[in-house]
Coordinates of C-alpha atoms in Angstrom, one line a residue:
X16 CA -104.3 41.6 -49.8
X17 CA -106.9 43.7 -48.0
X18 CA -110.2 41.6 -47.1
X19 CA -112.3 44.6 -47.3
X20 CA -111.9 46.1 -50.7
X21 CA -109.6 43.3 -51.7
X22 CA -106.9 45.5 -53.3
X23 CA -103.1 44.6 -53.1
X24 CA -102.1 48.0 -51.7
X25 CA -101.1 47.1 -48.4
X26 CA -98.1 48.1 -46.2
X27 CA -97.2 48.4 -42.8
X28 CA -97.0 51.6 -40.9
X29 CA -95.7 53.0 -37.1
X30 CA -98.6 53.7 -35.3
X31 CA -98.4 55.7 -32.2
X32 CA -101.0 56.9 -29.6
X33 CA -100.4 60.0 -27.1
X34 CA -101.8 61.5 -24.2
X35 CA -102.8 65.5 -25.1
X36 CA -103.4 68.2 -23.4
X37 CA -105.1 71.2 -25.6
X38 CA -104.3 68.9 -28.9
X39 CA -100.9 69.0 -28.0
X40 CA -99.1 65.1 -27.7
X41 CA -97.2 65.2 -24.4
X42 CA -96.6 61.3 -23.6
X43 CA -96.6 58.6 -25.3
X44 CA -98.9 55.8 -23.8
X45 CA -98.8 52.7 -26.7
X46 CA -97.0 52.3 -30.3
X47 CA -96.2 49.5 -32.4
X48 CA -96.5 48.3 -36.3
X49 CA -100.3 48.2 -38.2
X50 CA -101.0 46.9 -41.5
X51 CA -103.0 49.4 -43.4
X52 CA -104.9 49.4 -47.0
X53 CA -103.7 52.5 -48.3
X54 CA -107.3 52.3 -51.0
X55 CA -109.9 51.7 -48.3
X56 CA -108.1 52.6 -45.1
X57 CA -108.9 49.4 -43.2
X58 CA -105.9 48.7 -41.0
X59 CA -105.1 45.4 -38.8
X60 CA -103.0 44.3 -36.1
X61 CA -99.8 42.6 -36.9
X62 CA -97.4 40.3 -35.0
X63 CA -93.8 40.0 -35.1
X64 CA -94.0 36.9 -37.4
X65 CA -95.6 38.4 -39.7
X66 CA -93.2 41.5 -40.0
X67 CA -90.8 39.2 -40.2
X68 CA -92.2 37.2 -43.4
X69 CA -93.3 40.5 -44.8
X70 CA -89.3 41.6 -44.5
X71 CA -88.0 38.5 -46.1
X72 CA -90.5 38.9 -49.0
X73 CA -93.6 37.3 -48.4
X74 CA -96.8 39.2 -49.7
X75 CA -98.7 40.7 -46.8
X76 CA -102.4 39.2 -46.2
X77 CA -104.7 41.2 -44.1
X78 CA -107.4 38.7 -42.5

């Protein structure tokens, strides 16, 4: 549940952040998993307990 717009669309997504040159991503410098409201857009760092409660079923609270 988002805490923002309180909504239950929530899932977890790959983020990934480059170094560009000229808008074009040459090297990757930092990815890893984000939770994300897909209504609002707020997102929130996750750890790996959490991913791994969210994969056995558990419903995916965003504080």
């Amino acid at each position: 549940m988002c805490p923002r717009c309180h909504n239950n669309a929530v899932g977890v997504i790959t983020h990934k952040r480059f170094f560009s040159l000229f808008f074009v991503p040459l090297i990757p410098l930092k990815w890893g998993k984000r939770c994300k409201c897909f209504i609002c857009g707020y997102t929130a760092e996750v750890n790996k307990d959490t991913l791994t409660r969210v994969k056995q079923g558990a419903p995916l609270v965003l504080s």
